[in-house]
mmCIF file of C-alpha atoms in Angstrom:
data_model
loop_
_atom_site.group_PDB
_atom_site.id
_atom_site.type_symbol
_atom_site.label_atom_id
_atom_site.label_comp_id
_atom_site.label_asym_id
_atom_site.label_seq_id
_atom_site.Cartn_x
_atom_site.Cartn_y
_atom_site.Cartn_z
ATOM 1 C CA MET A 296 29.907 195.517 146.255
ATOM 2 C CA MET A 297 25.984 195.263 146.793
ATOM 3 C CA LEU A 298 24.006 193.273 144.227
ATOM 4 C CA GLY A 299 21.558 196.487 142.648
ATOM 5 C CA GLU A 300 17.941 195.753 142.799
ATOM 6 C CA PRO A 301 16.915 194.360 139.475
ATOM 7 C CA ARG A 302 19.539 191.699 140.369
ATOM 8 C CA ARG A 303 18.201 190.848 143.654
ATOM 9 C CA ARG A 304 14.841 190.399 142.570
ATOM 10 C CA LEU A 305 15.995 188.011 139.966
ATOM 11 C CA THR A 306 17.966 186.004 142.285
ATOM 12 C CA LEU A 307 14.832 186.058 144.717
ATOM 13 C CA VAL A 308 13.042 184.364 141.612
ATOM 14 C CA LEU A 309 15.656 182.290 141.307
ATOM 15 C CA ALA A 310 16.305 181.098 144.824
ATOM 16 C CA ALA A 311 12.348 180.121 144.774
ATOM 17 C CA LEU A 312 12.397 178.484 141.671
ATOM 18 C CA VAL A 313 15.170 176.359 143.446
ATOM 19 C CA ALA A 314 13.182 175.766 146.274
ATOM 20 C CA VAL A 315 10.187 175.231 144.470
ATOM 21 C CA ALA A 316 11.368 173.322 141.049
ATOM 22 C CA VAL A 317 10.613 170.132 142.635
ATOM 23 C CA VAL A 318 6.555 170.306 142.406
ATOM 24 C CA ALA A 319 7.099 169.293 138.657
ATOM 25 C CA VAL A 320 8.463 165.844 139.935
ATOM 26 C CA GLY A 321 5.348 165.036 141.709
ATOM 27 C CA ALA A 322 5.538 166.045 144.684
ATOM 28 C CA VAL A 323 2.284 165.586 147.048
ATOM 29 C CA VAL A 324 3.148 166.102 150.442
ATOM 30 C CA ILE A 325 0.773 167.736 153.325
ATOM 31 C CA THR A 326 3.268 169.003 156.017
ATOM 32 C CA ARG A 327 4.234 172.391 157.594
ATOM 33 C CA LEU A 328 6.890 174.766 155.945
ATOM 34 C CA VAL A 329 9.568 173.832 158.361
ATOM 35 C CA GLY A 330 11.457 176.891 160.331
ATOM 36 C CA THR A 331 14.653 175.266 162.135
ATOM 37 C CA ASP A 332 17.316 173.446 160.232
ATOM 38 C CA ARG A 333 17.513 169.599 160.133
ATOM 39 C CA SER A 334 20.587 169.346 157.935
ATOM 40 C CA THR A 335 23.999 170.351 159.105
ATOM 41 C CA PRO A 336 24.979 174.047 157.486
ATOM 42 C CA THR A 337 28.074 173.054 155.312
ATOM 43 C CA ALA A 338 27.475 176.125 153.091
ATOM 44 C CA GLY A 339 28.910 178.769 155.515
ATOM 45 C CA PRO A 340 27.837 179.985 159.286
ATOM 46 C CA THR A 341 24.511 178.804 159.824
ATOM 47 C CA GLY A 342 21.895 181.815 159.169
ATOM 48 C CA PRO A 343 18.478 182.780 160.768
ATOM 49 C CA SER A 344 15.406 179.770 160.606
ATOM 50 C CA ALA A 345 14.630 179.051 157.253
ATOM 51 C CA SER A 346 12.469 181.504 155.536
ATOM 52 C CA ALA A 347 11.608 182.148 151.684
ATOM 53 C CA ASP A 348 10.906 185.620 152.686
ATOM 54 C CA ALA A 349 13.650 188.249 152.292
ATOM 55 C CA PRO A 350 15.116 190.845 155.057
ATOM 56 C CA PRO A 351 15.031 194.496 154.416
ATOM 57 C CA SER A 352 17.839 195.823 151.949
ATOM 58 C CA PRO A 353 21.097 195.539 153.620
ATOM 59 C CA SER A 354 22.779 198.964 153.715
ATOM 60 C CA PRO A 355 25.620 199.741 151.014
ATOM 61 C CA SER A 356 27.938 199.000 153.776
ATOM 62 C CA THR A 357 26.729 195.692 154.762
ATOM 63 C CA PRO A 358 27.468 192.769 152.800
ATOM 64 C CA PRO A 359 24.485 191.423 151.566
ATOM 65 C CA PRO A 360 22.782 188.030 153.106
ATOM 66 C CA GLY A 361 25.058 185.118 151.574
ATOM 67 C CA ALA A 362 27.744 186.930 149.807
ATOM 68 C CA ASP A 363 30.484 184.458 151.864
ATOM 69 C CA ILE A 364 29.283 181.695 149.727
ATOM 70 C CA THR A 365 31.435 180.849 147.007
ATOM 71 C CA GLY A 366 30.164 177.170 146.230
ATOM 72 C CA PRO A 367 30.633 174.701 145.089
ATOM 73 C CA LEU A 368 26.780 174.022 145.839
ATOM 74 C CA ASN A 369 24.975 171.191 145.518
ATOM 75 C CA LEU A 370 20.668 171.672 146.646
ATOM 76 C CA LEU A 371 18.750 168.446 146.840
ATOM 77 C CA LEU A 372 14.969 168.994 144.937
ATOM 78 C CA VAL A 373 12.788 165.816 145.879
ATOM 79 C CA GLY A 374 9.517 165.095 144.699
ATOM 80 C CA ILE A 375 7.117 162.783 146.943
ATOM 81 C CA ASP A 376 4.586 160.152 145.730
ATOM 82 C CA THR A 377 1.340 160.359 148.962
ATOM 83 C CA ARG A 378 -1.613 159.586 149.346
ATOM 84 C CA VAL A 379 -3.443 161.512 151.062
ATOM 85 C CA SER A 380 -6.500 160.270 151.606
ATOM 86 C CA VAL A 381 -4.674 156.933 152.826
ATOM 87 C CA PRO A 382 -4.410 157.358 156.200
ATOM 88 C CA GLY A 383 -0.706 156.655 157.791
ATOM 89 C CA TRP A 384 0.691 156.256 153.770
ATOM 90 C CA GLU A 385 4.434 156.745 153.487
ATOM 91 C CA PRO A 386 6.105 159.289 151.552
ATOM 92 C CA HIS A 387 8.107 157.741 148.656
ATOM 93 C CA ALA A 388 10.816 159.943 146.896
ATOM 94 C CA ASP A 389 8.980 159.911 143.246
ATOM 95 C CA ALA A 390 12.009 161.559 141.815
ATOM 96 C CA VAL A 391 15.007 162.897 143.109
ATOM 97 C CA LEU A 392 17.287 165.901 141.505
ATOM 98 C CA ILE A 393 20.090 167.826 142.345
ATOM 99 C CA LEU A 394 20.977 171.221 141.590
ATOM 100 C CA HIS A 395 25.228 171.135 141.370
ATOM 101 C CA VAL A 396 26.620 174.927 141.094
ATOM 102 C CA PRO A 397 30.115 174.778 140.803
ATOM 103 C CA ALA A 398 32.839 176.857 142.797
ATOM 104 C CA GLY A 399 32.553 180.650 141.061
ATOM 105 C CA LEU A 400 28.731 180.648 141.050
ATOM 106 C CA SER A 401 28.380 181.333 136.793
ATOM 107 C CA ARG A 402 26.747 177.991 135.625
ATOM 108 C CA ALA A 403 25.192 175.176 136.764
ATOM 109 C CA TYR A 404 23.874 172.119 136.314
ATOM 110 C CA LEU A 405 20.478 169.998 137.127
ATOM 111 C CA PHE A 406 20.182 165.870 136.891
ATOM 112 C CA SER A 407 18.047 163.328 137.844
ATOM 113 C CA LEU A 408 18.889 160.080 140.134
ATOM 114 C CA PRO A 409 15.791 156.759 138.775
ATOM 115 C CA ARG A 410 13.778 156.545 141.775
ATOM 116 C CA ASP A 411 13.904 152.803 141.805
ATOM 117 C CA LEU A 412 18.006 153.072 141.676
ATOM 118 C CA VAL A 413 19.714 150.332 143.642
ATOM 119 C CA VAL A 414 21.798 151.951 147.042
ATOM 120 C CA ASP A 415 22.674 151.138 150.346
ATOM 121 C CA ILE A 416 20.419 152.809 152.966
ATOM 122 C CA PRO A 417 22.427 152.929 156.157
ATOM 123 C CA ALA A 418 20.767 152.430 159.556
ATOM 124 C CA PHE A 419 18.542 155.591 160.925
ATOM 125 C CA GLU A 420 18.167 156.261 164.491
ATOM 126 C CA PRO A 421 15.773 158.249 164.548
ATOM 127 C CA ALA A 422 12.865 156.178 162.356
ATOM 128 C CA GLY A 423 14.143 153.144 164.316
ATOM 129 C CA TYR A 424 15.090 151.976 160.876
ATOM 130 C CA ARG A 425 18.168 148.854 160.368
ATOM 131 C CA GLY A 426 19.515 149.999 157.123
ATOM 132 C CA GLY A 427 19.132 147.796 153.950
ATOM 133 C CA ARG A 428 20.196 147.513 150.114
ATOM 134 C CA THR A 429 16.904 148.909 148.357
ATOM 135 C CA LYS A 430 15.399 151.100 145.779
ATOM 136 C CA LEU A 431 16.581 154.553 146.521
ATOM 137 C CA THR A 432 12.411 156.029 146.468
ATOM 138 C CA ASN A 433 12.340 153.921 150.144
ATOM 139 C CA ALA A 434 15.002 155.564 151.753
ATOM 140 C CA MET A 435 12.097 158.922 152.153
ATOM 141 C CA SER A 436 9.742 156.377 153.586
ATOM 142 C CA TYR A 437 11.641 154.343 155.788
ATOM 143 C CA GLY A 438 13.118 157.996 157.234
ATOM 144 C CA SER A 439 9.794 159.364 157.249
ATOM 145 C CA ARG A 440 9.180 157.052 160.332
ATOM 146 C CA VAL A 441 7.986 158.436 163.735
ATOM 147 C CA PRO A 442 8.333 155.167 166.439
ATOM 148 C CA ASP A 443 6.607 156.850 168.553
ATOM 149 C CA ARG A 444 3.458 158.417 166.622
ATOM 150 C CA PRO A 445 2.420 155.689 164.289
ATOM 151 C CA LYS A 446 0.588 156.018 161.187
ATOM 152 C CA GLN A 447 2.146 159.730 161.038
ATOM 153 C CA PRO A 448 5.232 159.983 159.106
ATOM 154 C CA ASP A 449 7.644 162.867 158.943
ATOM 155 C CA PRO A 450 8.781 163.875 155.583
ATOM 156 C CA ALA A 451 11.097 166.230 156.586
ATOM 157 C CA GLN A 452 12.594 163.020 158.750
ATOM 158 C CA GLY A 453 12.455 160.904 155.766
ATOM 159 C CA TYR A 454 14.482 163.981 153.770
ATOM 160 C CA GLU A 455 16.812 163.654 156.322
ATOM 161 C CA LEU A 456 18.164 160.259 155.375
ATOM 162 C CA LEU A 457 17.467 160.473 151.721
ATOM 163 C CA SER A 458 20.194 162.980 152.031
ATOM 164 C CA GLN A 459 22.272 161.650 153.240
ATOM 165 C CA VAL A 460 21.963 158.552 151.148
ATOM 166 C CA VAL A 461 22.435 160.301 147.783
ATOM 167 C CA SER A 462 25.410 162.114 149.253
ATOM 168 C CA ASP A 463 26.743 158.700 149.759
ATOM 169 C CA TYR A 464 25.515 157.733 146.278
ATOM 170 C CA THR A 465 27.170 160.449 144.244
ATOM 171 C CA GLY A 466 29.612 161.848 147.072
ATOM 172 C CA LEU A 467 28.977 165.015 147.152
ATOM 173 C CA ARG A 468 27.843 167.710 150.159
ATOM 174 C CA ILE A 469 24.397 168.250 150.149
ATOM 175 C CA ASP A 470 23.652 171.994 151.383
ATOM 176 C CA ALA A 471 19.805 172.529 151.435
ATOM 177 C CA GLY A 472 16.668 170.731 149.947
ATOM 178 C CA ALA A 473 12.867 171.318 149.146
ATOM 179 C CA VAL A 474 9.890 169.438 148.849
ATOM 180 C CA LEU A 475 6.207 170.563 147.932
ATOM 181 C CA THR A 476 3.010 169.063 147.516
ATOM 182 C CA PHE A 477 1.101 168.281 144.226
ATOM 183 C CA GLY A 478 -1.039 171.615 145.423
ATOM 184 C CA GLY A 479 1.820 174.005 145.011
ATOM 185 C CA PHE A 480 2.246 173.007 141.756
ATOM 186 C CA ASP A 481 -1.201 173.723 140.827
ATOM 187 C CA GLU A 482 -1.232 176.859 142.765
ATOM 188 C CA LEU A 483 2.375 178.470 141.392
ATOM 189 C CA VAL A 484 1.824 176.968 137.722
ATOM 190 C CA ASP A 485 -1.926 178.608 137.653
ATOM 191 C CA SER A 486 -0.521 182.161 139.097
ATOM 192 C CA LEU A 487 1.693 182.025 136.034
ATOM 193 C CA GLY A 488 -1.010 181.410 133.534
ATOM 194 C CA GLY A 489 0.153 177.994 132.571
ATOM 195 C CA VAL A 490 3.487 177.457 130.807
ATOM 196 C CA ASP A 491 4.515 176.557 127.148
ATOM 197 C CA ILE A 492 6.058 172.919 126.627
ATOM 198 C CA HIS A 493 6.864 171.105 123.541
ATOM 199 C CA VAL A 494 5.388 167.645 124.171
ATOM 200 C CA ASP A 495 8.011 165.749 123.002
ATOM 201 C CA GLN A 496 6.081 161.935 121.909
ATOM 202 C CA ARG A 497 2.341 161.010 122.432
ATOM 203 C CA VAL A 498 1.792 160.639 126.556
ATOM 204 C CA VAL A 499 -1.536 158.829 127.387
ATOM 205 C CA SER A 500 -2.208 159.722 131.418
ATOM 206 C CA ARG A 501 -2.808 157.038 133.693
ATOM 207 C CA HIS A 502 -4.323 159.237 136.573
ATOM 208 C CA ARG A 503 -6.771 162.109 134.551
ATOM 209 C CA GLN A 504 -9.646 162.246 132.726
ATOM 210 C CA PRO A 505 -9.813 164.608 129.611
ATOM 211 C CA ASP A 506 -11.208 167.214 132.386
ATOM 212 C CA GLY A 507 -9.249 166.906 134.892
ATOM 213 C CA LYS A 508 -10.433 164.904 137.325
ATOM 214 C CA HIS A 509 -8.928 161.769 138.926
ATOM 215 C CA ARG A 510 -9.172 158.532 136.542
ATOM 216 C CA SER A 511 -11.177 155.924 139.284
ATOM 217 C CA PRO A 512 -9.431 152.498 140.913
ATOM 218 C CA GLY A 513 -9.236 150.101 139.068
ATOM 219 C CA PRO A 514 -8.045 146.353 139.100
ATOM 220 C CA GLY A 515 -4.714 145.270 139.740
ATOM 221 C CA VAL A 516 -2.185 147.782 141.744
ATOM 222 C CA GLY A 517 -2.004 150.832 140.609
ATOM 223 C CA GLY A 518 -4.829 150.152 137.957
ATOM 224 C CA TYR A 519 -7.143 153.094 136.783
ATOM 225 C CA VAL A 520 -10.694 152.822 134.215
ATOM 226 C CA GLY A 521 -12.012 155.778 132.542
ATOM 227 C CA PRO A 522 -11.306 157.843 129.687
ATOM 228 C CA GLN A 523 -7.679 159.132 130.474
ATOM 229 C CA MET A 524 -6.109 162.493 129.214
ATOM 230 C CA VAL A 525 -3.821 162.556 126.204
ATOM 231 C CA TYR A 526 -1.632 164.694 125.583
ATOM 232 C CA GLU A 527 -0.393 165.006 121.951
ATOM 233 C CA PRO A 528 2.883 165.870 120.798
ATOM 234 C CA GLY A 529 3.562 169.982 119.552
ATOM 235 C CA ASP A 530 3.641 173.270 121.279
ATOM 236 C CA ARG A 531 1.062 173.032 124.036
ATOM 237 C CA HIS A 532 0.199 175.085 126.800
ATOM 238 C CA LEU A 533 -0.737 173.551 129.982
ATOM 239 C CA ASN A 534 -2.471 174.738 132.887
ATOM 240 C CA GLY A 535 -1.421 173.663 136.417
ATOM 241 C CA TRP A 536 -2.982 170.039 137.013
ATOM 242 C CA GLN A 537 -2.020 169.365 133.366
ATOM 243 C CA ALA A 538 1.779 170.304 133.893
ATOM 244 C CA LEU A 539 2.062 168.068 136.816
ATOM 245 C CA ASP A 540 0.056 165.268 135.113
ATOM 246 C CA TYR A 541 1.901 165.389 132.234
ATOM 247 C CA ALA A 542 5.474 165.056 134.218
ATOM 248 C CA ARG A 543 4.248 162.692 136.089
ATOM 249 C CA GLN A 544 3.775 160.043 133.535
ATOM 250 C CA ARG A 545 6.367 157.578 133.375
ATOM 251 C CA TYR A 546 4.824 154.312 131.595
ATOM 252 C CA LEU A 547 6.099 155.111 128.196
ATOM 253 C CA PRO A 548 8.610 154.639 125.535
ATOM 254 C CA GLY A 549 12.077 154.745 127.867
ATOM 255 C CA GLY A 550 10.088 154.619 131.346
ATOM 256 C CA ASP A 551 11.367 156.763 134.656
ATOM 257 C CA TYR A 552 14.183 157.822 132.036
ATOM 258 C CA THR A 553 11.386 160.157 129.683
ATOM 259 C CA ARG A 554 9.738 160.920 132.647
ATOM 260 C CA GLN A 555 13.106 162.693 133.915
ATOM 261 C CA ARG A 556 13.325 164.449 130.219
ATOM 262 C CA HIS A 557 10.060 165.302 131.004
ATOM 263 C CA GLN A 558 10.062 167.060 134.419
ATOM 264 C CA GLN A 559 13.605 168.768 133.905
ATOM 265 C CA GLN A 560 11.707 170.558 130.760
ATOM 266 C CA LEU A 561 8.912 172.144 132.893
ATOM 267 C CA ILE A 562 11.293 173.111 135.154
ATOM 268 C CA ARG A 563 12.930 174.831 132.249
ATOM 269 C CA SER A 564 9.906 176.423 130.972
ATOM 270 C CA LEU A 565 8.755 177.592 134.821
ATOM 271 C CA VAL A 566 12.176 179.512 134.279
ATOM 272 C CA GLY A 567 10.904 180.630 131.355
ATOM 273 C CA LYS A 568 7.422 181.333 132.348
ATOM 274 C CA ILE A 569 8.254 183.559 135.475
ATOM 275 C CA LEU A 570 11.041 185.388 133.272
ATOM 276 C CA ASP A 571 8.002 186.277 130.793
ATOM 277 C CA THR A 572 6.024 187.496 133.175
ATOM 278 C CA ASP A 573 8.404 189.986 134.076
ATOM 279 C CA LEU A 574 7.755 188.110 137.693
ATOM 280 C CA ALA A 575 11.732 188.726 138.736
ATOM 281 C CA ARG A 576 10.649 192.747 139.086
ATOM 282 C CA GLN A 577 7.583 192.203 141.102
ATOM 283 C CA PRO A 578 8.846 191.247 144.169
ATOM 284 C CA GLU A 579 5.140 191.511 146.188
ATOM 285 C CA ARG A 580 4.116 188.838 143.670
ATOM 286 C CA VAL A 581 7.046 186.272 144.375
ATOM 287 C CA GLU A 582 5.624 186.779 148.397
ATOM 288 C CA GLN A 583 1.963 185.950 146.685
ATOM 289 C CA VAL A 584 3.530 182.746 145.465
ATOM 290 C CA VAL A 585 5.291 181.533 147.879
ATOM 291 C CA ALA A 586 2.549 182.351 150.651
ATOM 292 C CA ALA A 587 -0.008 180.418 148.170
ATOM 293 C CA LEU A 588 2.355 177.550 148.288
ATOM 294 C CA GLY A 589 2.347 177.738 152.446
ATOM 295 C CA ASP A 590 2.508 175.005 154.168
ATOM 296 C CA MET A 591 3.239 172.630 151.328
ATOM 297 C CA LEU A 592 6.389 173.613 151.173
ATOM 298 C CA VAL A 593 9.416 172.086 152.768
ATOM 299 C CA TYR A 594 12.586 173.714 153.206
ATOM 300 C CA VAL A 595 15.606 171.918 154.850
ATOM 301 C CA GLY A 596 19.041 173.837 154.979
ATOM 302 C CA GLY A 597 21.822 175.405 157.241
ATOM 303 C CA ARG A 598 21.086 178.660 155.640
ATOM 304 C CA ARG A 599 17.508 180.884 154.353
ATOM 305 C CA ILE A 600 16.740 180.653 151.013
ATOM 306 C CA VAL A 601 17.251 184.436 150.427
ATOM 307 C CA GLU A 602 20.842 183.773 151.261
ATOM 308 C CA PHE A 603 21.502 181.224 148.288
ATOM 309 C CA ALA A 604 19.614 183.829 146.439
ATOM 310 C CA TYR A 605 22.155 186.684 146.631
ATOM 311 C CA ALA A 606 24.880 184.141 146.201
ATOM 312 C CA LEU A 607 23.598 183.163 143.139
ATOM 313 C CA GLY A 608 23.170 186.526 142.061
ATOM 314 C CA GLY A 609 25.635 185.819 138.762
ATOM 315 C CA LEU A 610 23.614 182.889 137.554
ATOM 316 C CA SER A 611 21.110 183.516 134.174
ATOM 317 C CA PRO A 612 19.020 181.190 132.947
ATOM 318 C CA ASP A 613 20.854 180.152 129.691
ATOM 319 C CA ALA A 614 23.888 178.698 132.244
ATOM 320 C CA LEU A 615 21.803 175.862 133.583
ATOM 321 C CA THR A 616 22.012 173.064 131.815
ATOM 322 C CA LEU A 617 19.835 169.939 132.024
ATOM 323 C CA VAL A 618 20.970 166.964 132.333
ATOM 324 C CA THR A 619 19.901 162.826 131.767
ATOM 325 C CA LEU A 620 21.804 160.146 132.763
ATOM 326 C CA PRO A 621 21.202 156.585 131.159
ATOM 327 C CA GLY A 622 20.567 153.877 133.353
ATOM 328 C CA ALA A 623 19.343 149.804 133.010
ATOM 329 C CA ALA A 624 16.663 147.717 134.664
ATOM 330 C CA VAL A 625 18.692 145.264 137.527
ATOM 331 C CA GLY A 626 17.212 141.878 138.089
ATOM 332 C CA ARG A 627 17.875 137.800 136.886
ATOM 333 C CA GLY A 628 15.312 136.802 134.716
ATOM 334 C CA ASN A 629 11.921 138.672 135.168
ATOM 335 C CA ALA A 630 12.670 139.556 138.650
ATOM 336 C CA TYR A 631 12.995 143.256 138.487
ATOM 337 C CA ARG A 632 15.324 144.919 141.610
ATOM 338 C CA GLY A 633 15.314 148.438 140.524
ATOM 339 C CA GLU A 634 18.330 150.501 138.216
ATOM 340 C CA GLU A 635 21.298 151.214 138.193
ATOM 341 C CA LEU A 636 23.262 154.171 136.126
ATOM 342 C CA THR A 637 25.408 152.541 133.277
ATOM 343 C CA GLN A 638 28.958 153.437 133.143
ATOM 344 C CA THR A 639 28.096 156.929 131.528
ATOM 345 C CA GLY A 640 25.697 157.939 134.148
ATOM 346 C CA ARG A 641 28.693 157.031 136.974
ATOM 347 C CA ARG A 642 30.467 158.731 135.207
ATOM 348 C CA PHE A 643 29.006 161.911 134.661
ATOM 349 C CA ILE A 644 28.813 162.213 138.415
ATOM 350 C CA THR A 645 32.808 161.130 138.527
ATOM 351 C CA GLU A 646 33.649 164.080 135.903
ATOM 352 C CA LEU A 647 31.391 166.489 138.017
ATOM 353 C CA ARG A 648 33.067 166.127 141.582
ATOM 354 C CA ALA A 649 36.331 166.726 139.550
ATOM 355 C CA GLY A 650 35.307 170.296 138.133
ATOM 356 C CA LYS A 651 35.709 168.622 134.350
ATOM 357 C CA VAL A 652 31.945 168.215 133.471
ATOM 358 C CA ASP A 653 32.004 170.519 130.528
ATOM 359 C CA GLU A 654 34.314 168.297 128.431
ATOM 360 C CA PHE A 655 32.471 165.136 129.806
ATOM 361 C CA LEU A 656 29.233 166.602 127.902
ATOM 362 C CA ALA A 657 31.028 167.606 125.071
ATOM 363 C CA GLU A 658 32.350 164.007 124.782
ATOM 364 C CA HIS A 659 28.248 163.142 125.294
ATOM 365 C CA PRO A 660 26.241 165.698 123.929
ATOM 366 C CA LYS A 661 23.085 163.056 123.931
ATOM 367 C CA LEU A 662 23.156 163.653 127.809
ATOM 368 C CA VAL A 663 22.245 167.201 127.540
ATOM 369 C CA VAL A 664 18.497 167.887 127.450
ATOM 370 C CA PRO A 665 17.688 170.200 124.230
ATOM 371 C CA ARG A 666 16.436 173.603 124.355
#
């Protein structure tokens, strides 16, 4: 049976959100929206070229696009750290999130992998990379290298290697993914009039001044000088640059794991904001938001975004569970090599694959990010 018009509009927004959720974790890559597939289609027959726009509504006798997608689905959301002011700067995966939707498509789980997770990265011929054991963040940068195009990295190519590494590590098939820019995030949040966030601890920005200007580079690696923006605990209304800045900070108690929690809280706030502003019932505004992102969005998948939208027609925001995975540092003495998931974190992924994640989370309620 064909989905009703209100449901189609809602799922288009949710699909768009899936594609842009990555901005909340710190993407800043300037690249063109890709219109060709770069991954092997795994969720069903390959559709036309990737597009964020909905096609004309199907006739009542025609199954909607994506009706054959029944799950499970795994969507990879990658936040990229790149510096557009530095020629040839290779993008790094500043954050890696996975949206897992079990068979039946009635619920979903969003979790992060640490950017410094120590993993095996296989050889990748398109980039001339020979393989090695290093941090997950490097898979994007190593994979983005184009041998005959020095200092012109390809983030979509980097995503290809990163998605392979994530799939190998988790045992999950990756069906599609998205990357977005800092500028895209600002555009999205500001177009919604800002977002409401409950700041759960004092956060001092390393990157921004109170007026939003970037702090000046300082001595040392990654150092900055000048006044700092401060986010005090409590319910706060943040504009685009503030929301992005808040979600980027990881030099806090809890480090990158605290940042992962803040990123996920911000994604949930984005969902609420989209629904509260009735954006779901205004497809023309959805098109405006996507158009505003323009060349700041990279979508990679074997199916069009709109097909996932129809497939996720029965999914509501209340069915989205945010999960934080515990980890620990890896190294000898003061030599820091990276991060590894604890046994509990690894078991979450095992139970997720086995379809027993609800029982596991009931036994480990602290893994669930509070609403």
